[in-house]
Coordinates of C-alpha atoms in Angstrom, one line a residue:
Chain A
X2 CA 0.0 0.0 0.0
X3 CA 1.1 3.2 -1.2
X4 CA 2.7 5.2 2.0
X5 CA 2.3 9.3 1.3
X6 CA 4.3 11.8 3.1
X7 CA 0.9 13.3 4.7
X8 CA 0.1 9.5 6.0
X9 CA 3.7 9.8 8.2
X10 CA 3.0 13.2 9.4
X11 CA -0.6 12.8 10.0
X12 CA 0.3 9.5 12.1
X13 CA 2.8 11.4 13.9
X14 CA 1.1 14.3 14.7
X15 CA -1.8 12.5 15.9
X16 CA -1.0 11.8 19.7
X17 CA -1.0 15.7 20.2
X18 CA -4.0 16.6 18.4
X19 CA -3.7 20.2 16.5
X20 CA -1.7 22.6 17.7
X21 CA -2.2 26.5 17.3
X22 CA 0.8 27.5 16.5
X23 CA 4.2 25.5 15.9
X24 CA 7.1 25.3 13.9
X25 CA 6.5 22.0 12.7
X26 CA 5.9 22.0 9.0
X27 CA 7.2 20.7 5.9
X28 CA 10.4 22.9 4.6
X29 CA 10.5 21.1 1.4
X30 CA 8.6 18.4 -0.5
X31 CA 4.4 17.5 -1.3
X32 CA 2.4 16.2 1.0
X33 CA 1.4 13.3 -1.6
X34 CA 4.7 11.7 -2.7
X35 CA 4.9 7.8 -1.9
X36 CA 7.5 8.1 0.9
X37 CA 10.3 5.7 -0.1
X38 CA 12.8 5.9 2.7
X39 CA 12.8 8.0 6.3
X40 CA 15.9 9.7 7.9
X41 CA 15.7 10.9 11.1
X42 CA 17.6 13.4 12.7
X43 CA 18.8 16.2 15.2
X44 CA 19.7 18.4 12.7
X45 CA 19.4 18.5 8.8
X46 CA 22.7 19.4 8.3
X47 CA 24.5 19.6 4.3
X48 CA 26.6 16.4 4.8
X49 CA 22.9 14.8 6.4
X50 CA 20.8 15.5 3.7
X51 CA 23.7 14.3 1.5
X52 CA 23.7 11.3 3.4
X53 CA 20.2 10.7 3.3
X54 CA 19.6 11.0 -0.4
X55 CA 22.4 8.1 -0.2
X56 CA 20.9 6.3 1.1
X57 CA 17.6 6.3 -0.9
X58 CA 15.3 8.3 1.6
X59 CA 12.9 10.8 0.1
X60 CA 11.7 12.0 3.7
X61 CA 13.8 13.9 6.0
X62 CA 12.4 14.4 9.9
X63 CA 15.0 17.2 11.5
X64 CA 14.5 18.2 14.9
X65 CA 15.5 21.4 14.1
X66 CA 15.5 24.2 11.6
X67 CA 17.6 23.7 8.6
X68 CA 18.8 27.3 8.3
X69 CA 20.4 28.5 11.8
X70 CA 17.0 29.8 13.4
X71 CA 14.5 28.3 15.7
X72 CA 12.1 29.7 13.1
X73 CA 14.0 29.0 10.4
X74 CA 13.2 32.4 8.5
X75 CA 15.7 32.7 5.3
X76 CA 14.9 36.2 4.2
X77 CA 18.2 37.9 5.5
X78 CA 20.1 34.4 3.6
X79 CA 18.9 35.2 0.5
X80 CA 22.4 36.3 -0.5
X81 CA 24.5 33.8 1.6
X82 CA 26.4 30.9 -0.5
X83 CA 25.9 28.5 2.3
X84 CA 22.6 29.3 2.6
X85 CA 21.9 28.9 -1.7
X86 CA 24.3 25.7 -1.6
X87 CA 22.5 24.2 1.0
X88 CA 19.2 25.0 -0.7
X89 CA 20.3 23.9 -4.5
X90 CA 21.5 20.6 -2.6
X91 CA 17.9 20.5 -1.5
X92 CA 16.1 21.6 -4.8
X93 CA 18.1 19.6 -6.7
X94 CA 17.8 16.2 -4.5
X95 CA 13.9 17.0 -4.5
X96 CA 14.1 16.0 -0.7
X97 CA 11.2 16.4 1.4
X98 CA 12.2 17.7 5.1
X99 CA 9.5 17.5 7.7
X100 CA 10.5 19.2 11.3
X101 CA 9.6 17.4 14.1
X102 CA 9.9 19.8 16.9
X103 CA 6.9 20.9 18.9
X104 CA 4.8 17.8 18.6
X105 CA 7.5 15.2 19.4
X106 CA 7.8 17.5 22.8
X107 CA 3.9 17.9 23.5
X108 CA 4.3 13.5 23.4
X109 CA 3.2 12.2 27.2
X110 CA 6.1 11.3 28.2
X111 CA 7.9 14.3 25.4
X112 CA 9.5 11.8 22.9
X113 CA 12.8 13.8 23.0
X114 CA 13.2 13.2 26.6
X115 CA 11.7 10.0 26.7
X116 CA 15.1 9.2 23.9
X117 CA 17.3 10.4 25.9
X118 CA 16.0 8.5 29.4
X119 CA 16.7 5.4 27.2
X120 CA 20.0 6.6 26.3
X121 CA 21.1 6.5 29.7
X122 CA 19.6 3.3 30.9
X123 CA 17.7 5.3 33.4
X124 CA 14.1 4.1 32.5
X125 CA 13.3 2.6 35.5
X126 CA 14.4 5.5 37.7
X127 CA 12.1 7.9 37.0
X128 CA 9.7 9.4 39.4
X129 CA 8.2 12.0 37.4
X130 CA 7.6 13.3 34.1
X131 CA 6.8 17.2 34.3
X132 CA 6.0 18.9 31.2
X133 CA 9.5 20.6 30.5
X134 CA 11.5 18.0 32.9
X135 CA 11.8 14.6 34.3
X136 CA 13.0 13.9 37.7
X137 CA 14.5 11.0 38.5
X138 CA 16.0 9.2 41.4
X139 CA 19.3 7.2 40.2
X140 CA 21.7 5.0 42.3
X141 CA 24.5 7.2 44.2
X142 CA 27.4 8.7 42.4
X143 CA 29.4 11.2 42.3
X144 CA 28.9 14.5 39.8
X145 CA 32.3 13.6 38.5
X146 CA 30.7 9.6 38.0
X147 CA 27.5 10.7 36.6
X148 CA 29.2 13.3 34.2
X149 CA 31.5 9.8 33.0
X150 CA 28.7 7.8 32.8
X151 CA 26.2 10.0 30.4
X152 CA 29.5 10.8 28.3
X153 CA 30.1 7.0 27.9
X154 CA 26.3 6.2 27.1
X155 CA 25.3 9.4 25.2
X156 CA 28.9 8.7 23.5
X157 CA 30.1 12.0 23.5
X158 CA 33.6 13.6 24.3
X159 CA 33.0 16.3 26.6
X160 CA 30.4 17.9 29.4
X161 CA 30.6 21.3 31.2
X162 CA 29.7 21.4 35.1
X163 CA 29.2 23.7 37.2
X164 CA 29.1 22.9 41.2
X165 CA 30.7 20.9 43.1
X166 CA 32.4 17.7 41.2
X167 CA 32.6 15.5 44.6
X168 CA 28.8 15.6 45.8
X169 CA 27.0 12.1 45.9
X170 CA 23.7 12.8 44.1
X171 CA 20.4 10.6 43.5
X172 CA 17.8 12.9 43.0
X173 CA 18.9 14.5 39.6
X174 CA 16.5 16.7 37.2
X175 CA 16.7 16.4 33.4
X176 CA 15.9 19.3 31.2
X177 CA 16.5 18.6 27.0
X178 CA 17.4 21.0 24.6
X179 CA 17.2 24.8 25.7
X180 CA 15.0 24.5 28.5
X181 CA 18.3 24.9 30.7
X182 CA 17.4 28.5 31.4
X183 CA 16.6 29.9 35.6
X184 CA 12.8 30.2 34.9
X185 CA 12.9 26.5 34.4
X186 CA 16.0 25.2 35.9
X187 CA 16.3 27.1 39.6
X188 CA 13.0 26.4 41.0
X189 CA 13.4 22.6 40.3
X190 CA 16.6 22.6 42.4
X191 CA 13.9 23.6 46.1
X192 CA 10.5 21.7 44.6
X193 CA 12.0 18.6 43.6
X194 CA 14.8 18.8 46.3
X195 CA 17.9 18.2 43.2
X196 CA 21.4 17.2 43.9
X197 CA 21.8 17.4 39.9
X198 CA 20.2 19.1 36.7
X199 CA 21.3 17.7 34.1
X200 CA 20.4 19.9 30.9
X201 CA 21.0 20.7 27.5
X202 CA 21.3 24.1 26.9
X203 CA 20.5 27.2 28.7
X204 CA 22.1 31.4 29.5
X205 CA 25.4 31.1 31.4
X206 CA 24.1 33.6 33.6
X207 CA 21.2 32.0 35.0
X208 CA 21.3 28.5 36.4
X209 CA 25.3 27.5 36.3
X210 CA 25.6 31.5 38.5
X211 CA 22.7 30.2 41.0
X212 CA 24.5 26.5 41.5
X213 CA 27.8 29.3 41.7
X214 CA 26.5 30.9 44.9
X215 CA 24.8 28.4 46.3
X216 CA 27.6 26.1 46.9
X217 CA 29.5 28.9 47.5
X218 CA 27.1 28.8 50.6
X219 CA 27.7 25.6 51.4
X220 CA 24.4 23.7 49.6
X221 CA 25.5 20.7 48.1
X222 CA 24.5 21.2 44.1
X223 CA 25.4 20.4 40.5
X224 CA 24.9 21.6 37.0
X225 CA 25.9 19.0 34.1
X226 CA 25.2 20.9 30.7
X227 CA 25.6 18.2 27.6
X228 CA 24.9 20.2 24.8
X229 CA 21.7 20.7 23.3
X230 CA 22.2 18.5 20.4
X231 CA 23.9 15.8 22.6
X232 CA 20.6 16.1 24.6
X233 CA 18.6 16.1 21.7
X234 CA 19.9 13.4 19.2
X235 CA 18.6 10.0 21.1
X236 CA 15.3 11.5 21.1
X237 CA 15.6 11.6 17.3
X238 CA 16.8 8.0 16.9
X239 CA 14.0 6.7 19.1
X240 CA 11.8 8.7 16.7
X241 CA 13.5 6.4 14.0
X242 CA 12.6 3.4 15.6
X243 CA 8.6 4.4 16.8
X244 CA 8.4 5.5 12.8
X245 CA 10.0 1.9 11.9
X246 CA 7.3 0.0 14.2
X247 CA 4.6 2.0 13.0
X248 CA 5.4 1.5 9.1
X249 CA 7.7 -1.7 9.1
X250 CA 7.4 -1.4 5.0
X251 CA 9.3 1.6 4.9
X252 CA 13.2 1.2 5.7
X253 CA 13.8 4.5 8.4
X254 CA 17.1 5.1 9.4
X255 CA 18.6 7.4 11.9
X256 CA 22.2 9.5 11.3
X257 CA 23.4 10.9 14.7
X258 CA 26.0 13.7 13.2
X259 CA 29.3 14.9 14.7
X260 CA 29.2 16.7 17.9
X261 CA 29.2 20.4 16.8
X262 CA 32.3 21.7 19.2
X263 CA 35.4 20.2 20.2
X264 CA 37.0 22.0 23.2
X265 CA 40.6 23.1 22.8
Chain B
X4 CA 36.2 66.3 48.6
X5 CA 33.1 63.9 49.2
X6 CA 32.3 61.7 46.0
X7 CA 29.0 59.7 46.0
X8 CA 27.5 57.2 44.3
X9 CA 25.2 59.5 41.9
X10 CA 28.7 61.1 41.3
X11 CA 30.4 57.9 40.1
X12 CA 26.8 57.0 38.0
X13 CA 26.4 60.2 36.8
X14 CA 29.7 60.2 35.3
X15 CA 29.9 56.7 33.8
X16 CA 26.7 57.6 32.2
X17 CA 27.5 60.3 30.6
X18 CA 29.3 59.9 27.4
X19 CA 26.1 57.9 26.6
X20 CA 23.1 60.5 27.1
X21 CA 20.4 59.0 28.9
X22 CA 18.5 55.9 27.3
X23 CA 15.3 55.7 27.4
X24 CA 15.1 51.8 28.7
X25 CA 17.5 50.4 30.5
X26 CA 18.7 47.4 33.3
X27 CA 21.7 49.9 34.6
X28 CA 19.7 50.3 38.2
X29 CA 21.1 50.6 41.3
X30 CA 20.1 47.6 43.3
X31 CA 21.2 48.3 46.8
X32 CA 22.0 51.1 48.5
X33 CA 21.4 55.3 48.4
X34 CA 22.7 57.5 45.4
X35 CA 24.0 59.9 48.4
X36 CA 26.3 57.5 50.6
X37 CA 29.8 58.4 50.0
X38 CA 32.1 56.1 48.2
X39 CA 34.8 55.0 50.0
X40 CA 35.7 52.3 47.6
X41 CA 34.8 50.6 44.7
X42 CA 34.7 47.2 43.1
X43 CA 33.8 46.1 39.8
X44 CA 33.0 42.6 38.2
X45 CA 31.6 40.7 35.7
X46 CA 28.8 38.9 38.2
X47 CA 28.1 40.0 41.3
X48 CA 28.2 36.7 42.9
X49 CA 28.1 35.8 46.9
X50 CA 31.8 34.9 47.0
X51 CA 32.6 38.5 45.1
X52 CA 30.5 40.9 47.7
X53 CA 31.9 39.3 50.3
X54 CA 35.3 39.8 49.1
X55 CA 34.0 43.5 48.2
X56 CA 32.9 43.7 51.7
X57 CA 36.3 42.8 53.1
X58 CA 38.0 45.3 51.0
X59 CA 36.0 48.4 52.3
X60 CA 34.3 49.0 48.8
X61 CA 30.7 49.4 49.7
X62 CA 30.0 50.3 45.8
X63 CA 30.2 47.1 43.8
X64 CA 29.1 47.3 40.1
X65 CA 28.5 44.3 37.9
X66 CA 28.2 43.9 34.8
X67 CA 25.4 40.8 34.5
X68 CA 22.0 40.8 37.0
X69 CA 22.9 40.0 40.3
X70 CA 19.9 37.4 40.6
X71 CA 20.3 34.9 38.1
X72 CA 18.7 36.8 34.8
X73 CA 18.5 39.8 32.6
X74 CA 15.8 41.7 33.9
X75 CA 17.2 40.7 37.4
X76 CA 13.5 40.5 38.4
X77 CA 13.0 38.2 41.9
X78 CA 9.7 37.5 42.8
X79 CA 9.8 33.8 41.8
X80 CA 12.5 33.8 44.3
X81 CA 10.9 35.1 46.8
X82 CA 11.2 31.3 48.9
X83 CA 14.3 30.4 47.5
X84 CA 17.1 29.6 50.0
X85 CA 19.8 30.6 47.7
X86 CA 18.2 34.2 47.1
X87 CA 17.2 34.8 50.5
X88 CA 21.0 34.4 51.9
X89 CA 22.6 36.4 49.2
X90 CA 19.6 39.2 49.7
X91 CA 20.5 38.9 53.3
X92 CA 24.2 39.5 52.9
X93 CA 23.7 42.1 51.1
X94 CA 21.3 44.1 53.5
X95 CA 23.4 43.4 56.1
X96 CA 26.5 44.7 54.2
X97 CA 25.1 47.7 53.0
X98 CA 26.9 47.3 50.2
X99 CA 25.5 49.2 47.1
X100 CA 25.4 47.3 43.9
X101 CA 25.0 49.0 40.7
X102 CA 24.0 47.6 37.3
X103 CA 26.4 48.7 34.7
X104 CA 25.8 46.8 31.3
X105 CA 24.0 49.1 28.5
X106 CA 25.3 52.1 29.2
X107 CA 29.1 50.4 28.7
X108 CA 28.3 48.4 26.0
X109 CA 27.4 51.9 24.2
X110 CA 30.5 53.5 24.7
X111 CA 32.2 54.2 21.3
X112 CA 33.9 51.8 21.2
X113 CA 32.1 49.5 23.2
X114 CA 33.6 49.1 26.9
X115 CA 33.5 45.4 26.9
X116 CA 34.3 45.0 23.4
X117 CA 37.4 47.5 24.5
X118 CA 38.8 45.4 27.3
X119 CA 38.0 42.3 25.4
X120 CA 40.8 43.4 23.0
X121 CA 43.4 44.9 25.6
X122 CA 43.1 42.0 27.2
X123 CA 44.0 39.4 23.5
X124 CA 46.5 43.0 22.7
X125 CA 45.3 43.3 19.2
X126 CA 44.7 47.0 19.4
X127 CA 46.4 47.6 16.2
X128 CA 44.6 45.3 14.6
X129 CA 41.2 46.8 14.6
X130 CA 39.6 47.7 10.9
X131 CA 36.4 48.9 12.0
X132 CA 34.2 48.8 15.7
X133 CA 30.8 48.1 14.2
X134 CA 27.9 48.4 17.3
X135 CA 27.8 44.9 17.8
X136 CA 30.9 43.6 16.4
X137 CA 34.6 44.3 16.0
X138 CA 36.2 43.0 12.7
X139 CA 40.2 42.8 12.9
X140 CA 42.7 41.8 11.0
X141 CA 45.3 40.0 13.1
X142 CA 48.5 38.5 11.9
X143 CA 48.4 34.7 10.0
X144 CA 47.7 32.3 12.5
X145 CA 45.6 28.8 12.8
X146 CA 42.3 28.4 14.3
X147 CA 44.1 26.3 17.0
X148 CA 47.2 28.7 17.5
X149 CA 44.9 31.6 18.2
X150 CA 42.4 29.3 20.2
X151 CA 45.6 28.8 22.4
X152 CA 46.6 32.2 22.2
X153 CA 43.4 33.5 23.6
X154 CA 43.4 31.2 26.2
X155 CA 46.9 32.3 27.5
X156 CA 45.9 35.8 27.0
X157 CA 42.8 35.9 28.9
X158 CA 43.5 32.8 31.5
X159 CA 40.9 30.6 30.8
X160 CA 41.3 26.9 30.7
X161 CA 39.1 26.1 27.8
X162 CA 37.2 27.5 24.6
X163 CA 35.0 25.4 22.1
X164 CA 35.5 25.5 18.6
X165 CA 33.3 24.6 15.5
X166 CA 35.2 24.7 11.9
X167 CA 38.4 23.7 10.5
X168 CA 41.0 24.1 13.3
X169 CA 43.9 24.0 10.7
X170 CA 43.0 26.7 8.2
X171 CA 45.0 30.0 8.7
X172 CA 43.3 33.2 9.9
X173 CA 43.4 36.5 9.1
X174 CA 39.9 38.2 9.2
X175 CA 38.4 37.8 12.7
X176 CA 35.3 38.9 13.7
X177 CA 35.0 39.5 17.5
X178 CA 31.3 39.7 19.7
X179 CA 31.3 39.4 23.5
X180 CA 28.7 38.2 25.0
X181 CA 25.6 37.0 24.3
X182 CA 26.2 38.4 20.9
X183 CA 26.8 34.9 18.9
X184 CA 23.7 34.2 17.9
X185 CA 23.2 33.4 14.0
X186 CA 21.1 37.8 13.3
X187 CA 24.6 38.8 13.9
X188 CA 27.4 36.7 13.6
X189 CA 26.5 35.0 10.4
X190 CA 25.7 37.8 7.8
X191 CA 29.5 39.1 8.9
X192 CA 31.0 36.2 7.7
X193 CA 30.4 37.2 4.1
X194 CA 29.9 40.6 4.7
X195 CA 33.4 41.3 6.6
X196 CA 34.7 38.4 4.7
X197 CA 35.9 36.7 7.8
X198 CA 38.0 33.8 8.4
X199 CA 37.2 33.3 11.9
X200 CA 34.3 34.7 14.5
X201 CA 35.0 34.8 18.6
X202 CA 32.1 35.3 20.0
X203 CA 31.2 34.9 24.2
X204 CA 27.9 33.1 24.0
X205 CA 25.3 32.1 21.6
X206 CA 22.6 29.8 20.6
X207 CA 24.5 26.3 19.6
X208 CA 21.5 25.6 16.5
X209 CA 22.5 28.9 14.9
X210 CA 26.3 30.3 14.2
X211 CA 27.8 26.7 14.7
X212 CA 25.3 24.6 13.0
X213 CA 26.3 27.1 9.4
X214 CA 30.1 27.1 10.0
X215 CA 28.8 23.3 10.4
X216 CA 27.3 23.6 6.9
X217 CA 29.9 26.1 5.1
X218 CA 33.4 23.5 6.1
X219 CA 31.4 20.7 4.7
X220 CA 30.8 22.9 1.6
X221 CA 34.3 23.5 0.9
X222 CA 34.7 27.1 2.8
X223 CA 36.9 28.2 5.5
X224 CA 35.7 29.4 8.3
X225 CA 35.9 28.7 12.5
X226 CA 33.7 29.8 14.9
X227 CA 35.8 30.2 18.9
X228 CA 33.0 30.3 21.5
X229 CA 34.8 31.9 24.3
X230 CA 32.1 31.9 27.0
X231 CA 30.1 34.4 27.6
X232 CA 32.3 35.4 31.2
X233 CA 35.0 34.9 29.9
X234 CA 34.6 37.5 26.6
X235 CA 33.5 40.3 28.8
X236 CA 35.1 40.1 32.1
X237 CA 38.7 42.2 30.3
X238 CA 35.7 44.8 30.1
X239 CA 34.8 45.5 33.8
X240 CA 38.8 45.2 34.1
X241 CA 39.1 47.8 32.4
X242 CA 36.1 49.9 33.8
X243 CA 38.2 49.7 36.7
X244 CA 41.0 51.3 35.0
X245 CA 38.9 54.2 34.0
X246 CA 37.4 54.7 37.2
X247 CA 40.6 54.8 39.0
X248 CA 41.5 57.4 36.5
X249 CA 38.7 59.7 36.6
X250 CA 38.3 59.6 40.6
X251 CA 42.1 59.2 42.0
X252 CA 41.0 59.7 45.5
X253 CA 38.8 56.3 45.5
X254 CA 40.3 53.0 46.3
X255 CA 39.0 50.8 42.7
X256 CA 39.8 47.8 42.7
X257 CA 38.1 44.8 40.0
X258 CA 37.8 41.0 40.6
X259 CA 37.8 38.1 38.2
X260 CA 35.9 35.9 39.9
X261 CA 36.5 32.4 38.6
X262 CA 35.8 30.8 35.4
X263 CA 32.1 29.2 35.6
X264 CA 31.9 25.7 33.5
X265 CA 34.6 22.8 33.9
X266 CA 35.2 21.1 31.2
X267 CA 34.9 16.8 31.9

């Protein structure tokens, strides 16, 4: 039975119902093309779409924009050369790339952090899914042994932390993506009663200067920041493999991409 | 002669005029007490007004929010343990904190963006001091010689880099702070024609994500992500340099405080 792009993002918009607004929508591509291969992804980088067409996919998911924005507005790149090449590659490749942002988050539990949960074996530690965190109660280590483990298991080369390195934690918070920000991130630390956030992304100024001065005064606290797309990408490979059970006829494929910084 | 604190705000404010909105408040403290020594600093953290404190400055001025965000607005901290000590030390001080960030940042050239190049010693190397941006052209040198380079110059023990660590740089593009972010760091790339951008802070999707995009394409180009600290603290450095200058009588002195993140 003939698959159509509209049929994947109808089925995977469906949990959430309709949202009013959201940045979810199909960059490039028709609704009614027979889908013939899925790549999922963080980010639809040149070298992924590149890789995707290699591999025979006609449907691209990104997580995020394809054009350096959150809104992924290209008037002021009209005149860029990365920005034509990129789009040429895209043009010429007649790819279709769906974002998958909003609605994989607005999932019960959000599909991004539900990813990222199973990247770090911590399923069964979880106490509570919040709508922009999980909290979770893990066996105790230190900062230093946690910030080991989630490089080991998210595979990734580097974390930055702020706090104290040699506190035993168990009750950690985990915030994906940019959601790493005070408003989100500080009150967590009181309510929940947090050794440990563990987030993606957030201002330099707000959360890692709070955990600053409060071990400063003595409170035992840590921040581990991963990155937002090393937060981000295992929720895009468990998106692969809920597409893959949901439409076994279709071969859907994940690419991770490279870690964006290395530290010198 | 007596010298207050309206005297020292007044005249830091004045090559600017008066702008209409601003987060340059005082915080704590009169506008009439009389200065009898000053401190300046990128954060106003506990472990720096207590230091302040000991040194006899009872006007500290910071250059970030002394309460974990921009608009340095508290009422969701209200309960917060964290707050409530560091509000507490500071009543009980007396110590008078004032907010200097827009008003600096609008000197001609740019007080931050100023100290920021003191600080690396490429003075002659400025072309032109745009208002958000400074475009140089420094002597030939790798990505990864001048990623070292900056790190010697400015004593910090890491930077991240996106890009092609082994192409050779001439054109850099400097922002401090949270100036990294794709609006205006990626149109300079091709508009400045730059090799290299060293920027304090910015969101990772935007500025990396292209530089991402461009190397894969064939181009040369690096992105250096300071931290957003660690690009403006040469700034309030050298605040402390004018201000010891422009009121000799006045004890100024200006404290680092200690780099945020470690890298693990």
């Amino acid at each position: 039975m003939k698959v159509t792009i509209k049929d994947i993002i109808d089925k995977l918009m469906e949990p959430v119902g309709q949202l009013e607004s959201t940045v979810d929508t199909l960059r490039s591509g028709s609704l009614n093309t027979e889908v013939k291969g899925i790549v999922t992804t963080f980010m639809a980088t040149h070298h992924v779409i590149e890789q995707a067409v290699a591999m025979g996919a006609n449907l691209l998911i990104t997580h995020e924009g394809t054009f350096y924005s959150h809104l992924d507005r290209t008037e002021s790149l009209e005149k860029d050369p990365v920005y034509r090449e990129k789009q040429r590659l895209i043009d010429e490749s007649g790819i279709a790339i769906f974002r998958f942002h909003d609605y994989w988050h607005r999932y019960q539990p959000d599909g991004i952090m539900a990813g990222l949960i199973q990247a770090l074996d911590w399923q069964s530690y979880v106490d509570d899914h919040q709508p922009a965190a999980s909290i979770l109660t893990v066996p105790a280590m230190t900062v230093k042994e946690i910030a080991e483990y989630a490089k080991n298991k998210l595979g990734i080369s580097f974390v930055r932390v702020a706090g104290d390195l040699s506190i035993t934690c168990t009750r950690v918070g985990l915030l994906a993506g940019y959601r790493g920000g005070g408003a989100l991130a500080i009150p967590l630390f009181e309510n929940e009663h947090l050794d440990l956030i563990i987030s993606g992304e957030g201002p330099e100024w707000e959360t890692p200067e709070y955990v600053r001065d409060a071990v400063h005064q003595g409170r035992k606290m840590a921040l581990i920041v991963l990155g937002h797309a090393e937060s981000e990408v295992p929720g895009m490979k468990h998106l692969a493999e809920r597409i893959g059970m949901m439409f076994p006829t279709i071969p859907v494929h994940f690419i991770p991409g490279k870690q964006i910084f290395q530290v010198i």
